[in-house]
Short mmCIF file of C-alpha atoms in Angstrom, two decimals:
data_model
loop_
_atom_site.label_atom_id
_atom_site.label_comp_id
_atom_site.label_asym_id
_atom_site.label_seq_id
_atom_site.Cartn_x
_atom_site.Cartn_y
_atom_site.Cartn_z
CA UNK A 230 -18.53 -27.51 28.20
CA UNK A 231 -19.83 -28.92 31.29
CA UNK A 232 -17.62 -29.85 34.35
CA UNK A 233 -18.80 -31.80 36.64
CA UNK A 234 -16.60 -32.07 39.29
CA UNK A 235 -15.06 -29.24 41.16
CA UNK A 236 -11.76 -30.36 40.78
CA UNK A 237 -11.63 -31.31 37.09
CA UNK A 238 -11.23 -28.87 34.78
CA UNK A 239 -11.63 -28.20 30.91
CA UNK A 240 -9.52 -26.11 27.78
CA UNK A 241 -9.93 -26.01 24.37
CA UNK A 242 -6.56 -26.27 23.20
CA UNK A 243 -4.36 -23.58 21.93
CA UNK A 244 -4.47 -21.81 18.51
CA UNK A 245 -7.76 -22.47 18.08
CA UNK A 246 -10.20 -19.99 17.58
CA UNK A 247 -13.47 -19.06 18.65
CA UNK A 248 -15.84 -18.64 16.08
CA UNK A 249 -19.15 -16.71 16.64
CA UNK A 250 -22.53 -15.23 14.67
CA UNK A 251 -21.51 -15.54 10.43
CA UNK A 252 -18.58 -18.18 11.51
CA UNK A 253 -15.71 -15.09 11.54
CA UNK A 254 -12.78 -15.69 14.29
CA UNK A 255 -13.25 -13.24 17.36
CA UNK A 256 -10.20 -10.43 18.02
CA UNK A 257 -11.96 -7.55 19.30
CA UNK A 258 -15.71 -7.72 21.30
CA UNK A 259 -17.34 -9.80 24.38
CA UNK A 260 -17.21 -13.02 24.63
CA UNK A 261 -19.26 -14.88 27.30
CA UNK A 262 -18.47 -17.74 28.87
CA UNK A 263 -20.38 -19.99 31.47
CA UNK A 264 -18.95 -21.09 34.78
CA UNK A 265 -21.87 -23.63 36.30
CA UNK A 266 -23.66 -21.81 38.43
CA UNK A 267 -21.40 -22.33 41.76
CA UNK A 268 -19.17 -19.74 43.11
CA UNK A 269 -16.12 -21.60 42.75
CA UNK A 270 -16.08 -22.64 39.53
CA UNK A 271 -13.84 -20.76 37.33
CA UNK A 272 -13.86 -19.42 33.28
CA UNK A 273 -10.21 -18.40 32.05
CA UNK A 274 -10.12 -16.55 28.72
CA UNK A 275 -7.68 -15.12 26.50
CA UNK A 276 -5.12 -16.62 28.90
CA UNK A 277 -5.46 -13.31 30.73
CA UNK A 278 -8.75 -12.92 31.84
CA UNK A 279 -10.47 -14.71 34.86
CA UNK A 280 -13.89 -15.20 35.94
CA UNK A 281 -15.33 -16.52 38.91
CA UNK A 282 -17.92 -18.21 39.30
CA UNK A 283 -21.71 -18.10 37.17
CA UNK A 284 -22.18 -16.90 33.10
CA UNK A 285 -19.45 -13.65 32.59
CA UNK A 286 -18.55 -11.59 29.82
CA UNK A 287 -15.20 -10.91 29.33
CA UNK A 288 -13.54 -8.72 26.98
CA UNK A 289 -10.56 -9.59 24.50
CA UNK A 290 -8.82 -6.96 22.76
CA UNK A 291 -6.16 -7.01 20.21
CA UNK A 292 -3.55 -10.15 19.25
CA UNK A 293 -3.28 -13.07 21.00
CA UNK A 294 -1.22 -12.17 24.83
CA UNK A 295 2.56 -13.55 24.12
CA UNK A 296 2.51 -13.78 20.36
CA UNK A 297 5.65 -12.45 18.48
CA UNK A 298 4.52 -9.22 15.60
CA UNK A 299 7.54 -9.12 13.04
CA UNK A 300 7.46 -5.32 12.98
CA UNK A 301 10.16 -4.25 10.65
CA UNK A 302 9.87 -7.25 8.31
CA UNK A 303 13.29 -6.81 7.43
CA UNK A 304 15.83 -9.32 5.82
CA UNK A 305 18.83 -6.98 7.12
CA UNK A 306 20.38 -7.27 10.77
CA UNK A 307 17.98 -4.81 13.61
CA UNK A 308 19.15 -4.27 16.94
CA UNK A 309 19.26 -1.55 19.75
CA UNK A 310 15.46 -1.06 19.59
CA UNK A 311 13.68 1.57 21.33
CA UNK A 312 10.14 1.80 21.86
CA UNK A 313 8.12 4.61 23.55
CA UNK A 314 3.98 4.75 24.46
CA UNK A 315 2.17 7.97 23.43
CA UNK A 316 0.20 8.92 26.40
CA UNK A 317 -2.91 10.69 24.18
CA UNK A 318 -3.20 7.23 22.62
CA UNK A 319 -1.82 3.94 24.40
CA UNK A 320 -2.88 1.94 20.65
CA UNK A 321 -0.31 4.24 19.63
CA UNK A 322 3.98 2.62 19.33
CA UNK A 323 6.19 4.01 17.75
CA UNK A 324 9.91 1.64 17.63
CA UNK A 325 13.03 2.47 16.43
CA UNK A 326 16.13 0.36 15.43
CA UNK A 327 19.53 -0.50 13.91
CA UNK A 328 17.86 -0.66 10.65
CA UNK A 329 20.97 -2.52 8.38
CA UNK A 330 19.36 -2.03 4.73
CA UNK A 331 18.14 1.43 5.86
CA UNK A 332 22.51 2.92 7.93
CA UNK A 333 23.34 0.81 4.77
CA UNK A 334 22.29 2.16 1.64
CA UNK A 335 22.89 4.41 -0.42
CA UNK A 336 21.69 7.21 0.70
CA UNK A 337 21.41 5.68 4.47
CA UNK A 338 18.28 6.55 6.20
CA UNK A 339 17.17 6.10 9.82
CA UNK A 340 13.62 5.05 10.63
CA UNK A 341 10.94 4.53 12.86
CA UNK A 342 8.05 1.49 12.93
CA UNK A 343 4.19 3.08 14.13
CA UNK A 344 1.42 1.04 15.21
CA UNK A 345 -2.02 3.29 15.36
CA UNK A 346 -3.32 -0.45 16.15
CA UNK A 347 -1.72 -1.52 19.45
CA UNK A 348 0.95 -2.93 17.76
CA UNK A 349 -0.88 -5.41 15.61
CA UNK A 350 0.00 -3.74 12.55
CA UNK A 351 3.09 -1.43 11.43
CA UNK A 352 4.10 0.98 9.37
CA UNK A 353 7.78 2.16 8.40
CA UNK A 354 8.44 6.30 8.92
CA UNK A 355 11.68 7.49 7.09
CA UNK A 356 13.40 10.14 9.21
CA UNK A 357 14.64 13.64 7.05
CA UNK A 358 18.03 14.67 7.63
CA UNK A 359 19.11 18.05 8.76
CA UNK A 360 20.67 19.58 6.17
CA UNK A 361 24.91 19.15 5.88
CA UNK A 362 24.71 14.97 7.06
CA UNK A 363 25.65 12.64 4.71
CA UNK A 364 24.20 10.15 6.34
CA UNK A 365 21.93 8.68 8.69
CA UNK A 366 23.79 6.16 11.08
CA UNK A 367 21.33 4.58 12.94
CA UNK A 368 21.61 4.18 17.19
CA UNK A 369 17.87 5.70 17.91
CA UNK A 370 16.10 6.66 20.55
CA UNK A 371 12.57 8.06 21.26
CA UNK A 372 10.70 9.37 23.90
CA UNK A 373 6.75 11.18 23.47
CA UNK A 374 5.81 14.73 25.34
CA UNK A 375 2.78 14.73 27.07
CA UNK A 376 0.92 16.00 24.40
CA UNK A 377 1.80 13.35 21.48
CA UNK A 378 4.94 15.17 20.19
CA UNK A 379 7.48 12.31 19.08
CA UNK A 380 11.19 13.26 19.51
CA UNK A 381 13.86 11.04 18.32
CA UNK A 382 17.46 11.68 18.07
CA UNK A 383 19.72 9.06 16.60
CA UNK A 384 23.75 9.53 14.58
CA UNK A 385 24.66 11.25 11.54
CA UNK A 386 27.44 11.21 9.47
CA UNK A 387 29.48 14.34 8.90
CA UNK A 388 31.11 15.33 5.96
CA UNK A 389 34.63 14.63 7.80
CA UNK A 390 33.54 10.75 8.53
CA UNK A 391 32.66 11.17 12.10
CA UNK A 392 29.19 11.42 13.28
CA UNK A 393 26.73 14.40 14.84
CA UNK A 394 23.78 13.63 17.16
CA UNK A 395 20.53 14.66 15.79
CA UNK A 396 16.73 14.98 16.61
CA UNK A 397 13.96 15.11 14.35
CA UNK A 398 10.48 15.83 15.79
CA UNK A 399 7.07 14.35 14.74
CA UNK A 400 4.08 16.89 16.15
CA UNK A 401 0.88 13.95 15.35
CA UNK A 402 2.47 11.22 17.49
CA UNK A 403 4.73 10.02 14.73
CA UNK A 404 2.87 9.89 11.51
CA UNK A 405 4.59 12.41 9.48
CA UNK A 406 7.62 13.99 10.23
CA UNK A 407 9.46 16.36 7.75
CA UNK A 408 12.19 17.81 7.24
CA UNK A 409 11.53 21.55 8.87
CA UNK A 410 11.29 20.10 12.04
CA UNK A 411 15.08 18.12 12.35
CA UNK A 412 17.83 18.99 14.18
CA UNK A 413 21.54 18.54 15.00
CA UNK A 414 22.44 18.63 18.66
CA UNK A 415 25.90 20.31 19.01
CA UNK A 416 26.92 21.19 15.51
CA UNK A 417 28.22 19.27 12.72
CA UNK A 418 31.52 20.55 12.07
CA UNK A 419 34.91 18.00 12.49
CA UNK A 420 36.26 19.29 15.65
CA UNK A 421 32.95 20.25 17.81
CA UNK A 422 34.88 21.08 20.58
CA UNK A 423 37.86 23.05 19.34
CA UNK A 424 40.74 20.67 21.13
CA UNK A 425 42.71 20.14 17.27
CA UNK A 426 41.12 16.48 17.46
CA UNK A 427 38.44 15.26 14.68
CA UNK A 428 35.00 14.25 17.51
CA UNK A 429 32.97 11.61 16.56
CA UNK A 430 29.65 10.92 18.57
CA UNK A 431 27.83 7.90 19.56
CA UNK A 432 25.35 6.35 22.36
CA UNK A 433 22.42 9.24 21.87
CA UNK A 434 19.75 8.79 24.68
CA UNK A 435 16.89 10.99 25.52
CA UNK A 436 14.37 11.72 28.59
CA UNK A 437 11.65 13.59 28.69
CA UNK A 438 9.56 15.40 32.11
CA UNK A 439 8.47 18.51 33.33
CA UNK A 440 9.84 21.76 33.31
CA UNK A 441 11.55 22.90 36.92
CA UNK A 442 10.84 26.20 36.01
CA UNK A 443 7.45 25.99 34.21
CA UNK A 444 5.61 22.30 34.99
CA UNK A 445 3.13 22.20 32.91
CA UNK A 446 5.93 22.64 29.49
CA UNK A 447 8.21 19.48 28.68
CA UNK A 448 11.26 19.68 28.62
CA UNK A 449 13.67 16.33 26.87
CA UNK A 450 17.24 16.05 27.54
CA UNK A 451 19.56 14.29 25.22
CA UNK A 452 22.88 12.89 26.46
CA UNK A 453 25.36 11.03 24.23
CA UNK A 454 29.30 10.50 24.38
CA UNK A 455 31.94 11.61 22.96
CA UNK A 456 35.88 10.16 23.19
CA UNK A 457 35.07 8.80 26.67
CA UNK A 458 33.02 11.71 27.77
CA UNK A 459 29.15 12.33 28.53
CA UNK A 460 28.03 15.31 26.71
CA UNK A 461 23.71 16.65 27.19
CA UNK A 462 21.80 19.29 25.70
CA UNK A 463 18.00 20.11 26.47
CA UNK A 464 15.15 20.68 24.79
CA UNK A 465 11.39 22.07 25.04
CA UNK A 466 10.31 21.15 21.71
CA UNK A 467 12.60 18.54 20.89
CA UNK A 468 14.23 21.31 17.98
CA UNK A 469 15.43 23.87 19.45
CA UNK A 470 18.08 22.70 21.78
CA UNK A 471 19.89 25.04 24.52
CA UNK A 472 24.19 24.66 24.47
CA UNK A 473 25.76 21.11 24.76
CA UNK A 474 27.45 20.60 28.20
CA UNK A 475 29.35 18.09 30.06
CA UNK A 476 28.37 16.10 31.88
CA UNK A 477 31.34 13.91 33.05
CA UNK A 478 33.63 10.75 32.17
CA UNK A 479 36.45 12.32 31.75
CA UNK A 480 38.74 9.69 33.56
CA UNK A 481 37.37 6.24 31.85
CA UNK A 482 35.31 5.08 28.61
CA UNK A 483 31.84 5.92 29.37
CA UNK A 484 28.30 3.87 27.25
CA UNK A 485 25.05 3.93 27.01
CA UNK A 486 23.55 6.95 29.45
CA UNK A 487 20.40 6.65 30.04
CA UNK A 488 18.36 9.24 31.75
CA UNK A 489 14.96 8.84 33.32
CA UNK A 490 13.04 11.78 35.55
CA UNK A 491 13.33 12.70 38.55
CA UNK A 492 10.56 13.60 41.04
CA UNK A 493 10.27 16.91 41.00
CA UNK A 494 10.43 17.07 36.89
CA UNK A 495 14.75 17.32 36.87
CA UNK A 496 16.93 14.63 34.77
CA UNK A 497 18.66 12.36 36.44
CA UNK A 498 20.98 9.43 35.45
CA UNK A 499 20.67 6.38 37.64
#
């Protein structure tokens, strides 16, 4: 494309493909553009890269920016999504949702969807249940440790009908999940705090940061609510959890309690 005036522009219309070599659409690799030879001209490619003056080579990676990808491809309702990126592999992304076809099925199951190519394609991974739970109940949240360990927290059904908080761990970034790597955070008992009233837990959240006692080690913090009270527990691996602690919220109804690592590695809620 030749532009004869500095104020003129030329562009390729949206939804067109740049072909090279055998005619295969270029989705990865290098495309060479030339914005004339003057230094004040500009060539723009892939709506994300600007090259100023002369000939430039622009690396195009992955799918077109701004394009929507149907991750779950499920007919049922999907909501309450959580997303995490593996710090050891930025092309690996995990997404979890309230997956209605799964948690309303028989038996009910929770799932994540994993991408190994930066979000272009996705594969469903079913989360195993802890022993004694009668089914999965959604409300997922997930976090990657520095070693690529993926920890998933969600609610599961108790035999009494209420919900408990459970975790599951994948040591290979979400690719495989084992029933040996799941745990209940707290108890599957109907009355967990012995107050003569059945306990129903909800709104789990998880965050990870350096352990203040050992900065080389990660510390996962899970929080959730029960009867308007915030509870929390910590773990260094996502399956062995310390005793549940009451955090606060006695005087009011509390929901959705996200935590984030503080600068020195402790966890803090905004």
